[in-house]
mmCIF file of C-alpha atoms in Angstrom:
data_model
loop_
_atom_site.group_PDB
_atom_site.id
_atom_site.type_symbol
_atom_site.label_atom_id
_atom_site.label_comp_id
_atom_site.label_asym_id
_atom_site.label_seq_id
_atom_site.Cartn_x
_atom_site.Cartn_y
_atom_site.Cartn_z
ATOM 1 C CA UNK Q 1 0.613 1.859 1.496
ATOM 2 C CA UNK Q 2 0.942 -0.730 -1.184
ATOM 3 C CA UNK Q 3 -1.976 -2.439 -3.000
ATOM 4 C CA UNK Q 4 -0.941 -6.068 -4.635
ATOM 5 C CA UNK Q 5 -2.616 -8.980 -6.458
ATOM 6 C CA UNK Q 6 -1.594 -12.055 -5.038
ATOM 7 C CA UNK Q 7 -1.590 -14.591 -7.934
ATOM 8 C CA UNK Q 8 -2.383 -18.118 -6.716
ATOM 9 C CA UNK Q 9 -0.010 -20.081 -5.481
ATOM 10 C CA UNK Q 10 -1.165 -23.393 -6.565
ATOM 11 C CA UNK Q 11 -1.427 -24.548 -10.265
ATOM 12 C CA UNK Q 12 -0.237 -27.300 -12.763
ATOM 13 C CA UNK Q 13 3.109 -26.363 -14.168
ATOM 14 C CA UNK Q 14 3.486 -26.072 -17.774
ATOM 15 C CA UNK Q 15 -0.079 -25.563 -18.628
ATOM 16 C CA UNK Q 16 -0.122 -21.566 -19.211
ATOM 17 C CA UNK Q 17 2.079 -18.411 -19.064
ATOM 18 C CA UNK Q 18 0.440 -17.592 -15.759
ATOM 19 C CA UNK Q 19 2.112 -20.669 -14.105
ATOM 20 C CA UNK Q 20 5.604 -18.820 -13.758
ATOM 21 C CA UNK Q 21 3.639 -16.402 -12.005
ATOM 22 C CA UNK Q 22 2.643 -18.876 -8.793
ATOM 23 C CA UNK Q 23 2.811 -16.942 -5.815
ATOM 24 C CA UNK Q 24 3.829 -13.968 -7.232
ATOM 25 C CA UNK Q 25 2.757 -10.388 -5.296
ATOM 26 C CA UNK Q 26 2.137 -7.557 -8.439
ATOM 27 C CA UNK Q 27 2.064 -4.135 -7.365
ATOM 28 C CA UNK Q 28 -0.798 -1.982 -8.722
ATOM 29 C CA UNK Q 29 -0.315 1.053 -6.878
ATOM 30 C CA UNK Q 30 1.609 2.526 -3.846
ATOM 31 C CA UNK Q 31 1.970 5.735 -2.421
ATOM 32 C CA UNK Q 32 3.337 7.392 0.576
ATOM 33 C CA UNK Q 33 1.920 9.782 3.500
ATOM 34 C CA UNK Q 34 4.079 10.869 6.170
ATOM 35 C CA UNK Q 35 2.326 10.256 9.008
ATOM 36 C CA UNK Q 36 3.908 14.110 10.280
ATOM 37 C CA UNK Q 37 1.974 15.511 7.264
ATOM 38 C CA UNK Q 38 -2.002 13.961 7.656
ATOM 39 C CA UNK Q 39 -3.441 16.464 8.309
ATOM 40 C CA UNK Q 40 -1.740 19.608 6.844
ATOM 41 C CA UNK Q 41 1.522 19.540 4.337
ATOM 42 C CA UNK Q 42 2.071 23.718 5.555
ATOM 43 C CA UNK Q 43 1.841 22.421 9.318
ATOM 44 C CA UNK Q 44 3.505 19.223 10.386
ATOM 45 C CA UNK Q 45 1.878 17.689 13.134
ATOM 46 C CA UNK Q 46 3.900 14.683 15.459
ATOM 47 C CA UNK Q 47 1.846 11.480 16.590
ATOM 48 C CA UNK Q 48 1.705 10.370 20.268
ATOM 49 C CA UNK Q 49 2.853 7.026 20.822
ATOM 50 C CA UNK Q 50 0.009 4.783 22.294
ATOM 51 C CA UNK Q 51 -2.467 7.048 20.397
ATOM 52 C CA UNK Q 52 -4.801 5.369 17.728
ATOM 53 C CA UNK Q 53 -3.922 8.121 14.813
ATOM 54 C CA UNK Q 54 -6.276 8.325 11.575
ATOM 55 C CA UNK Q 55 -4.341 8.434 8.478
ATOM 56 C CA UNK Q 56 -6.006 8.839 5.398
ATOM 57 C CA UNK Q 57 -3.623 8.186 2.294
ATOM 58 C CA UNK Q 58 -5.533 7.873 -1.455
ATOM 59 C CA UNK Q 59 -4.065 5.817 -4.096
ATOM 60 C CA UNK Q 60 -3.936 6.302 -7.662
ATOM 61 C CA UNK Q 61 -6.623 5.335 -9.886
ATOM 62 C CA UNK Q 62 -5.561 1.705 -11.396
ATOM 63 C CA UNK Q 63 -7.480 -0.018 -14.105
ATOM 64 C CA UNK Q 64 -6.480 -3.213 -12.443
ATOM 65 C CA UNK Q 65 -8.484 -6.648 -13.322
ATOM 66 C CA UNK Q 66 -7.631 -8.874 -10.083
ATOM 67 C CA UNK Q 67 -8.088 -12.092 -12.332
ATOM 68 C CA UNK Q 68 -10.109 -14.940 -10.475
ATOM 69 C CA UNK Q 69 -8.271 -17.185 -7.778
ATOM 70 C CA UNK Q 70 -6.202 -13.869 -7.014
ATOM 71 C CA UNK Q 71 -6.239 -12.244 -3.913
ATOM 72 C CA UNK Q 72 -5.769 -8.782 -2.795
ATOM 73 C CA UNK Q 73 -3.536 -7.645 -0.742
ATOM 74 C CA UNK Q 74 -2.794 -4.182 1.148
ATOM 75 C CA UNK Q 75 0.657 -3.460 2.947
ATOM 76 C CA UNK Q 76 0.930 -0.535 5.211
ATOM 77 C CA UNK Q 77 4.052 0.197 6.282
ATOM 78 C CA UNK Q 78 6.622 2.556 7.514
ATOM 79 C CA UNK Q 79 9.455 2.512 5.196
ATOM 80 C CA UNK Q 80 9.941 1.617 1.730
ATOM 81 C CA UNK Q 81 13.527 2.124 1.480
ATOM 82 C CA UNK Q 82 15.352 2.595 -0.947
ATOM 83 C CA UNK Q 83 12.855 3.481 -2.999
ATOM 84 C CA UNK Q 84 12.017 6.413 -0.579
ATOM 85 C CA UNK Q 85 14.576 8.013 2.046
ATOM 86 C CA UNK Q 86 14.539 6.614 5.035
ATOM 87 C CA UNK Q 87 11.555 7.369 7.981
ATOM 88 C CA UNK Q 88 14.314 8.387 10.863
ATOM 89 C CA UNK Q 89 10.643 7.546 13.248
ATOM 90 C CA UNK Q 90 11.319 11.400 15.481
ATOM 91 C CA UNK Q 91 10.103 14.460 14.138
ATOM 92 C CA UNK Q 92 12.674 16.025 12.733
ATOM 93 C CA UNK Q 93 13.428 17.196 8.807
ATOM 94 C CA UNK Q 94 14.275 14.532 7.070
ATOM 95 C CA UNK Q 95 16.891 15.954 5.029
ATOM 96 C CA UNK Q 96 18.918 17.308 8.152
ATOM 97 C CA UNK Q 97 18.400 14.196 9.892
ATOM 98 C CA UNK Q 98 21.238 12.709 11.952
ATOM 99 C CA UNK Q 99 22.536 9.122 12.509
ATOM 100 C CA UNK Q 100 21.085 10.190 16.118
ATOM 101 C CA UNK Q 101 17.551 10.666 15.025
ATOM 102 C CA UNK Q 102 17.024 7.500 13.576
ATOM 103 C CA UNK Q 103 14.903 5.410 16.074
ATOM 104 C CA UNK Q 104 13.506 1.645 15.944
ATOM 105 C CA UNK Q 105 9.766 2.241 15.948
ATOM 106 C CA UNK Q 106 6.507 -0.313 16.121
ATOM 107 C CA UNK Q 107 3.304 0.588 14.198
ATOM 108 C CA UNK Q 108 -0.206 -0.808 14.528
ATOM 109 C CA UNK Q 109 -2.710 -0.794 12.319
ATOM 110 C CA UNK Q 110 -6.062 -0.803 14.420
ATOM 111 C CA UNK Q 111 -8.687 -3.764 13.608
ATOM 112 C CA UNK Q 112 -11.222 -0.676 12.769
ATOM 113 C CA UNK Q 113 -9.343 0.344 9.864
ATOM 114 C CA UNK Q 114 -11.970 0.832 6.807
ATOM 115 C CA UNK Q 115 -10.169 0.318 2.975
ATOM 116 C CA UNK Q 116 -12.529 1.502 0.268
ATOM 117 C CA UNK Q 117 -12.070 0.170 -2.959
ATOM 118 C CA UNK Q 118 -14.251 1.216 -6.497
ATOM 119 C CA UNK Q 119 -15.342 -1.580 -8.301
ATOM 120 C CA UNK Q 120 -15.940 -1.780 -12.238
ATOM 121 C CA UNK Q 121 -17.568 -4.707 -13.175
ATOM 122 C CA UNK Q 122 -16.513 -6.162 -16.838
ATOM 123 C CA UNK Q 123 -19.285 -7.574 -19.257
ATOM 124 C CA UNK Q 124 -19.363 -10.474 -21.779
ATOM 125 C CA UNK Q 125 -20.767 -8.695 -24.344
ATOM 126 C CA UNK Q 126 -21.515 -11.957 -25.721
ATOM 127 C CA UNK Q 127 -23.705 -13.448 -23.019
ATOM 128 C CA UNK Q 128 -24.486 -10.527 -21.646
ATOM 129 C CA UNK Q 129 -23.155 -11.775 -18.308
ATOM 130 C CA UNK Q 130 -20.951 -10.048 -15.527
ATOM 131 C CA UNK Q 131 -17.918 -11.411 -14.449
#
């Protein structure tokens, strides 16, 4: 799972630093669950296909200001090769995994998914205002 601020894509070029950045997707924190270990690292546990699965995966704290006109953005995803070996998508160990065991695989992520995010709200110390 990847959390990103989306910097705005539209803008007047030339007027600031932040122009170059039109568009651009920052990550501020990622982190990786194998789906085989939600519920128990000691006791791997295989998902049924066609079965909504809950996965719970916790990011690292980020002291992250999402400036105005940016948007957030949260990838879930299966593989984030190369960065990460590969997800062969059968349950098998990883590191003894096969050109065989490698499988195409489709993942949903159900509409009833719930992303909790904590909130710390800056002040103007001069107006006494929160932004």
């Amino acid at each position: 799972m990847k959390l990103i601020d989306v910097h705005p894509a539209d803008g007047v070029a030339g007027k600031s630093t932040e122009d170059v950045m039109l568009g651009y997707q920052q990550l501020v924190r990622g982190a990786i669950t194998r789906g085989k270990f939600r519920d128990s690292l000691e006791h791997p546990k295989a998902m049924s296909s066609g079965q909504v699965t809950r996965v719970d995966v916790s990011l690292p704290d980020a002291y992250h200001t999402f400036r105005r006109g940016h948007r957030i953005m949260v990838q879930v995803q299966s593989s984030w090769f190369p960065l990460f070996d590969r997800n062969p998508q059968t349950f098998v160990d990883i590191y003894q995994a096969t050109a065989g065991d490698f499988r195409r695989a489709t993942h949903r992520v159900c509409h009833s998914s719930t992303i909790e995010l904590s909130v710390l709200l800056a002040m103007d110390i001069s107006s006494d205002q929160a932004r």
